GROMACS .gro file of C-alpha atoms in nm:
model
  295
    1MET     CA    1  -0.976  -3.539   3.253
    2SER     CA    2  -0.890  -3.185   3.221
    3ASN     CA    3  -0.692  -3.271   2.892
    4LEU     CA    4  -1.007  -3.453   2.754
    5LYS     CA    5  -1.218  -3.141   2.833
    6ASP     CA    6  -0.976  -2.924   2.673
    7ILE     CA    7  -0.984  -3.120   2.350
    8LYS     CA    8  -1.354  -3.152   2.349
    9ARG     CA    9  -1.357  -2.776   2.399
   10LYS     CA   10  -1.135  -2.720   2.086
   11ILE     CA   11  -1.348  -2.981   1.878
   12LYS     CA   12  -1.660  -2.782   1.953
   13SER     CA   13  -1.488  -2.457   1.865
   14VAL     CA   14  -1.356  -2.578   1.544
   15GLN     CA   15  -1.691  -2.728   1.434
   16ASN     CA   16  -1.862  -2.409   1.489
   17THR     CA   17  -1.599  -2.238   1.270
   18GLN     CA   18  -1.660  -2.512   1.014
   19LYS     CA   19  -2.017  -2.430   1.014
   20THR     CA   20  -1.956  -2.045   0.976
   21THR     CA   21  -1.713  -2.097   0.663
   22LYS     CA   22  -1.951  -2.355   0.509
   23ALA     CA   23  -2.237  -2.098   0.531
   24MET     CA   24  -2.027  -1.834   0.389
   25LYS     CA   25  -1.912  -2.038   0.099
   26LEU     CA   26  -2.292  -2.113   0.023
   27VAL     CA   27  -2.376  -1.733   0.039
   28SER     CA   28  -2.081  -1.645  -0.192
   29THR     CA   29  -2.166  -1.916  -0.440
   30ALA     CA   30  -2.526  -1.785  -0.468
   31LYS     CA   31  -2.399  -1.427  -0.503
   32LEU     CA   32  -2.137  -1.527  -0.746
   33LYS     CA   33  -2.394  -1.674  -0.982
   34LYS     CA   34  -2.570  -1.322  -1.001
   35ALA     CA   35  -2.251  -1.119  -1.032
   36GLU     CA   36  -2.102  -1.365  -1.284
   37GLU     CA   37  -2.391  -1.307  -1.516
   38ALA     CA   38  -2.381  -0.931  -1.470
   39ALA     CA   39  -2.017  -0.923  -1.538
   40ARG     CA   40  -2.031  -1.142  -1.848
   41HIS     CA   41  -2.321  -0.939  -2.002
   42SER     CA   42  -2.127  -0.596  -1.916
   43ARG     CA   43  -1.807  -0.741  -2.063
   44VAL     CA   44  -1.961  -0.759  -2.398
   45TYR     CA   45  -2.052  -0.395  -2.409
   46ALA     CA   46  -1.710  -0.289  -2.252
   47LEU     CA   47  -1.504  -0.473  -2.514
   48LYS     CA   48  -1.701  -0.332  -2.790
   49ILE     CA   49  -1.678   0.042  -2.667
   50ASN     CA   50  -1.301  -0.006  -2.609
   51GLU     CA   51  -1.287  -0.145  -2.959
   52VAL     CA   52  -1.442   0.142  -3.122
   53LEU     CA   53  -1.231   0.402  -2.939
   54SER     CA   54  -0.913   0.218  -3.004
   55GLU     CA   55  -1.023   0.237  -3.374
   56ILE     CA   56  -1.098   0.610  -3.328
   57ALA     CA   57  -0.758   0.655  -3.167
   58TYR     CA   58  -0.592   0.485  -3.468
   59GLU     CA   59  -0.757   0.691  -3.727
   60ILE     CA   60  -0.673   1.010  -3.533
   61ASN     CA   61  -0.313   0.923  -3.513
   62LYS     CA   62  -0.328   0.809  -3.876
   63PHE     CA   63  -0.431   1.149  -3.996
   64LYS     CA   64  -0.205   1.325  -3.758
   65ILE     CA   65  -0.480   1.539  -3.617
   66VAL     CA   66  -0.397   1.509  -3.255
   67GLY     CA   67  -0.410   1.838  -3.082
   68GLU     CA   68  -0.571   2.029  -2.805
   69GLY     CA   69  -0.915   1.903  -2.924
   70ASN     CA   70  -0.817   1.541  -2.911
   71LYS     CA   71  -0.610   1.534  -2.587
   72PHE     CA   72  -0.781   1.204  -2.496
   73PHE     CA   73  -0.605   1.047  -2.772
   74ASP     CA   74  -0.250   1.195  -2.753
   75THR     CA   75  -0.028   0.909  -2.643
   76GLU     CA   76   0.289   1.093  -2.708
   77ALA     CA   77   0.225   1.381  -2.469
   78LYS     CA   78   0.483   1.427  -2.193
   79LEU     CA   79   0.397   1.213  -1.880
   80GLU     CA   80   0.460   1.405  -1.546
   81LYS     CA   81   0.153   1.305  -1.338
   82VAL     CA   82  -0.060   0.988  -1.332
   83ASP     CA   83  -0.381   0.921  -1.169
   84ILE     CA   84  -0.434   0.567  -1.055
   85ILE     CA   85  -0.798   0.436  -0.965
   86PHE     CA   86  -0.797   0.106  -0.806
   87VAL     CA   87  -1.075  -0.124  -0.661
   88THR     CA   88  -1.043  -0.350  -0.371
   89ALA     CA   89  -1.312  -0.518  -0.156
   90ASP     CA   90  -1.495  -0.358   0.137
   91LYS     CA   91  -1.467  -0.703   0.310
   92GLY     CA   92  -1.208  -0.960   0.392
   93LEU     CA   93  -1.202  -1.344   0.412
   94CYS     CA   94  -1.151  -1.367   0.036
   95GLY     CA   95  -0.779  -1.514   0.027
   96GLY     CA   96  -0.535  -1.324  -0.160
   97PHE     CA   97  -0.781  -1.117  -0.361
   98ASN     CA   98  -0.715  -0.774  -0.211
   99ILE     CA   99  -0.342  -0.842  -0.169
  100ALA     CA  100  -0.299  -0.912  -0.558
  101THR     CA  101  -0.441  -0.569  -0.621
  102ILE     CA  102  -0.244  -0.390  -0.368
  103LYS     CA  103   0.095  -0.549  -0.473
  104THR     CA  104   0.016  -0.445  -0.821
  105ILE     CA  105  -0.057  -0.067  -0.714
  106ARG     CA  106   0.277  -0.076  -0.514
  107ASN     CA  107   0.465  -0.189  -0.813
  108MET     CA  108   0.329   0.075  -1.037
  109ILE     CA  109   0.393   0.341  -0.787
  110ASP     CA  110   0.764   0.235  -0.765
  111GLU     CA  111   0.788   0.212  -1.135
  112TYR     CA  112   0.643   0.560  -1.196
  113LYS     CA  113   0.858   0.696  -0.930
  114ALA     CA  114   1.161   0.574  -1.071
  115LYS     CA  115   1.077   0.763  -1.402
  116LYS     CA  116   1.031   1.087  -1.180
  117ILE     CA  117   0.655   1.066  -1.259
  118LYS     CA  118   0.407   1.172  -0.970
  119VAL     CA  119   0.140   0.931  -0.885
  120ARG     CA  120  -0.199   1.009  -0.720
  121LEU     CA  121  -0.436   0.736  -0.571
  122ARG     CA  122  -0.817   0.724  -0.597
  123ALA     CA  123  -0.920   0.429  -0.391
  124VAL     CA  124  -1.245   0.237  -0.400
  125GLY     CA  125  -1.292  -0.027  -0.125
  126LYS     CA  126  -1.227  -0.048   0.243
  127LYS     CA  127  -0.941  -0.273   0.229
  128GLY     CA  128  -0.725  -0.086  -0.002
  129ILE     CA  129  -0.812   0.242   0.169
  130GLU     CA  130  -0.700   0.088   0.514
  131PHE     CA  131  -0.387  -0.064   0.371
  132PHE     CA  132  -0.249   0.266   0.212
  133ASN     CA  133  -0.353   0.487   0.522
  134PHE     CA  134  -0.159   0.238   0.741
  135GLN     CA  135   0.149   0.260   0.514
  136GLY     CA  136   0.110   0.655   0.529
  137ILE     CA  137   0.053   0.683   0.141
  138GLU     CA  138  -0.164   0.965   0.078
  139ILE     CA  139  -0.499   0.897  -0.110
  140LEU     CA  140  -0.662   1.144  -0.311
  141GLU     CA  141  -1.013   1.038  -0.289
  142SER     CA  142  -1.159   0.725  -0.101
  143TYR     CA  143  -1.494   0.556  -0.174
  144ARG     CA  144  -1.629   0.295   0.076
  145GLY     CA  145  -1.938   0.079   0.018
  146VAL     CA  146  -1.911   0.128  -0.346
  147SER     CA  147  -1.733  -0.208  -0.457
  148SER     CA  148  -1.967  -0.409  -0.257
  149ALA     CA  149  -2.286  -0.267  -0.417
  150PRO     CA  150  -2.191  -0.126  -0.738
  151THR     CA  151  -2.434   0.105  -0.956
  152TYR     CA  152  -2.380   0.316  -1.269
  153GLU     CA  153  -2.458   0.643  -1.067
  154LYS     CA  154  -2.157   0.551  -0.815
  155ALA     CA  155  -1.933   0.472  -1.122
  156GLN     CA  156  -2.005   0.819  -1.265
  157GLU     CA  157  -1.907   0.966  -0.928
  158VAL     CA  158  -1.567   0.784  -0.924
  159ILE     CA  159  -1.457   0.849  -1.257
  160ARG     CA  160  -1.585   1.198  -1.299
  161ALA     CA  161  -1.310   1.392  -1.080
  162ALA     CA  162  -1.015   1.186  -1.244
  163ILE     CA  163  -1.130   1.269  -1.611
  164ASN     CA  164  -1.212   1.641  -1.505
  165ASP     CA  165  -0.861   1.679  -1.391
  166PHE     CA  166  -0.714   1.498  -1.696
  167THR     CA  167  -0.923   1.737  -1.921
  168SER     CA  168  -0.798   2.042  -1.742
  169GLY     CA  169  -0.432   1.931  -1.769
  170VAL     CA  170  -0.386   1.864  -1.399
  171THR     CA  171  -0.290   1.493  -1.485
  172ASP     CA  172  -0.148   1.333  -1.801
  173LYS     CA  173  -0.286   0.981  -1.761
  174VAL     CA  174  -0.562   0.798  -1.599
  175VAL     CA  175  -0.518   0.413  -1.517
  176LEU     CA  176  -0.774   0.182  -1.376
  177VAL     CA  177  -0.663  -0.129  -1.192
  178HIS     CA  178  -0.881  -0.408  -1.035
  179ASN     CA  179  -0.877  -0.783  -0.971
  180GLY     CA  180  -1.109  -0.927  -1.241
  181TYR     CA  181  -1.307  -1.240  -1.274
  182LYS     CA  182  -1.158  -1.510  -1.493
  183ASN     CA  183  -1.362  -1.820  -1.402
  184MET     CA  184  -1.493  -1.968  -1.079
  185ILE     CA  185  -1.151  -2.074  -0.950
  186SER     CA  186  -0.937  -1.799  -1.083
  187GLN     CA  187  -0.896  -1.424  -1.087
  188GLU     CA  188  -0.653  -1.198  -1.281
  189ILE     CA  189  -0.520  -0.824  -1.240
  190ARG     CA  190  -0.653  -0.591  -1.507
  191VAL     CA  191  -0.457  -0.281  -1.562
  192ASN     CA  192  -0.648  -0.045  -1.810
  193THR     CA  193  -0.528   0.279  -1.940
  194ILE     CA  194  -0.849   0.485  -1.944
  195VAL     CA  195  -0.675   0.796  -2.115
  196PRO     CA  196  -0.511   0.880  -2.333
  197VAL     CA  197  -0.682   0.606  -2.534
  198GLU     CA  198  -0.432   0.407  -2.696
  199PRO     CA  199  -0.461   0.255  -3.072
  200PRO     CA  200  -0.437  -0.110  -3.139
  201LYS     CA  201  -0.087  -0.248  -3.108
  202ILE     CA  202  -0.117  -0.419  -3.429
  203GLN     CA  203  -0.312  -0.260  -3.713
  204ASP     CA  204  -0.305  -0.316  -4.101
  205ASP     CA  205  -0.321   0.000  -4.294
  206ASN     CA  206  -0.449  -0.173  -4.582
  207GLN     CA  207  -0.758  -0.336  -4.411
  208ASN     CA  208  -1.092  -0.229  -4.542
  209ASP     CA  209  -1.295  -0.379  -4.253
  210SER     CA  210  -1.283  -0.071  -4.027
  211LEU     CA  211  -1.561  -0.026  -3.757
  212MET     CA  212  -1.644   0.321  -3.902
  213ASP     CA  213  -1.566   0.560  -4.195
  214PHE     CA  214  -1.364   0.831  -4.015
  215GLU     CA  215  -1.398   1.184  -4.133
  216PRO     CA  216  -1.162   1.450  -3.992
  217GLU     CA  217  -1.463   1.693  -3.998
  218HIS     CA  218  -1.668   1.513  -3.755
  219ASP     CA  219  -1.934   1.656  -3.494
  220ASP     CA  220  -1.757   1.695  -3.177
  221ARG     CA  221  -2.076   1.633  -2.987
  222ILE     CA  222  -2.092   1.256  -3.103
  223LEU     CA  223  -1.742   1.195  -2.991
  224ASP     CA  224  -1.800   1.375  -2.660
  225GLU     CA  225  -2.093   1.163  -2.587
  226LEU     CA  226  -1.898   0.853  -2.689
  227MET     CA  227  -1.622   0.945  -2.469
  228ARG     CA  228  -1.842   1.004  -2.173
  229LYS     CA  229  -2.000   0.666  -2.208
  230TYR     CA  230  -1.654   0.510  -2.249
  231PHE     CA  231  -1.529   0.671  -1.910
  232GLU     CA  232  -1.855   0.575  -1.714
  233TYR     CA  233  -1.872   0.225  -1.842
  234SER     CA  234  -1.516   0.129  -1.791
  235MET     CA  235  -1.545   0.226  -1.445
  236TYR     CA  236  -1.890   0.061  -1.391
  237TYR     CA  237  -1.750  -0.275  -1.554
  238ALA     CA  238  -1.448  -0.268  -1.336
  239LEU     CA  239  -1.675  -0.256  -1.024
  240ILE     CA  240  -1.913  -0.529  -1.161
  241ASP     CA  241  -1.601  -0.738  -1.257
  242SER     CA  242  -1.429  -0.687  -0.940
  243LEU     CA  243  -1.737  -0.797  -0.732
  244ALA     CA  244  -1.776  -1.113  -0.926
  245ALA     CA  245  -1.408  -1.198  -0.871
  246GLU     CA  246  -1.428  -1.098  -0.501
  247HIS     CA  247  -1.708  -1.350  -0.455
  248SER     CA  248  -1.518  -1.614  -0.655
  249ALA     CA  249  -1.205  -1.562  -0.432
  250ARG     CA  250  -1.418  -1.580  -0.118
  251MET     CA  251  -1.602  -1.895  -0.219
  252GLN     CA  252  -1.257  -2.070  -0.260
  253ALA     CA  253  -1.132  -1.932   0.073
  254MET     CA  254  -1.429  -2.030   0.263
  255ASP     CA  255  -1.418  -2.383   0.093
  256ASN     CA  256  -1.041  -2.431   0.188
  257ALA     CA  257  -1.116  -2.307   0.527
  258THR     CA  258  -1.398  -2.558   0.559
  259ASN     CA  259  -1.187  -2.855   0.441
  260ASN     CA  260  -0.923  -2.743   0.684
  261ALA     CA  261  -1.160  -2.736   0.983
  262LYS     CA  262  -1.280  -3.065   0.886
  263GLU     CA  263  -0.931  -3.191   0.886
  264ARG     CA  264  -0.860  -3.038   1.217
  265VAL     CA  265  -1.176  -3.199   1.376
  266ARG     CA  266  -1.038  -3.531   1.244
  267GLU     CA  267  -0.717  -3.491   1.407
  268LEU     CA  268  -0.869  -3.360   1.737
  269ASN     CA  269  -1.095  -3.663   1.750
  270LEU     CA  270  -0.801  -3.898   1.711
  271ALA     CA  271  -0.632  -3.703   1.979
  272TYR     CA  272  -0.936  -3.726   2.199
  273ASN     CA  273  -0.958  -4.097   2.157
  274LYS     CA  274  -0.599  -4.142   2.250
  275ALA     CA  275  -0.618  -3.944   2.552
  276ARG     CA  276  -0.944  -4.134   2.651
  277GLN     CA  277  -0.775  -4.473   2.595
  278GLU     CA  278  -0.489  -4.353   2.803
  279SER     CA  279  -0.698  -4.239   3.085
  280ILE     CA  280  -0.901  -4.564   3.085
  281THR     CA  281  -0.578  -4.771   3.088
  282THR     CA  282  -0.452  -4.565   3.366
  283GLU     CA  283  -0.769  -4.616   3.573
  284LEU     CA  284  -0.749  -5.001   3.515
  285ILE     CA  285  -0.383  -5.024   3.611
  286GLU     CA  286  -0.481  -4.833   3.928
  287ILE     CA  287  -0.756  -5.049   4.005
  288ILE     CA  288  -0.561  -5.386   3.962
  289SER     CA  289  -0.273  -5.250   4.148
  290GLY     CA  290  -0.521  -5.164   4.435
  291VAL     CA  291  -0.653  -5.508   4.415
  292GLU     CA  292  -0.333  -5.662   4.434
  293SER     CA  293  -0.213  -5.479   4.714
  294MET     CA  294  -0.506  -5.590   4.932
  295LYS     CA  295  -0.435  -5.949   4.883
   0.00000   0.00000   0.00000
């Protein structure tokens, strides 16, 4: 009977777990709809501002006017120190969502170190911070509670120091890494070089459908304002995109956990019924043997 009690206790425990994972899946599904919509709208603006800056970078390189005033577009400058800003979740239970980002960061660190390039990390998200702290890898700046509740003001705070260091010559490159939302069942790692801004990889010099008429004697104030918006919105979009991907990953993980719990309950019920049948059979044999011995 003790065996039956143990199995019954396990069934109850797994059923409680199943209720929890199912509830978490429903919560993530509801949050995903809101985050997905925000990410979709933000992506349109993010892609357009990246397109505009990429076009400017092409025109600046075309006219060969890259210099101290156009440091943000100088892709041929010597690379000695890189800032990597990466975004992970503040919470777990989302499958391999955080691990995918962490693995990408570690590979990038190894690649840069192989080229004798120093890497500095700026971390957003508790899970990434805890991992690199445990590994003994220094993190220059840490931001907790930002990835789970992103705002434009928080994005400004995160990106500001990295851009200031680049402008002052402390670093030569700023890279933004996050696990982005692809669709409801998949995510993808996105590595975006914030500065220097890279021109399009393929550009036809004879095309006449440029996004702008570029004039070397432009007003620096317009470009400065555009660059500021580009930096801040790139960070903001990364946070929103990462949040949508996080909810998507957690929804899948909790759905798989619920299905696994359901299968485990089925197996335990079979084991319980088998043990119960064996117990009944044993009792019947004992009764029959007792009756036979009394004859």
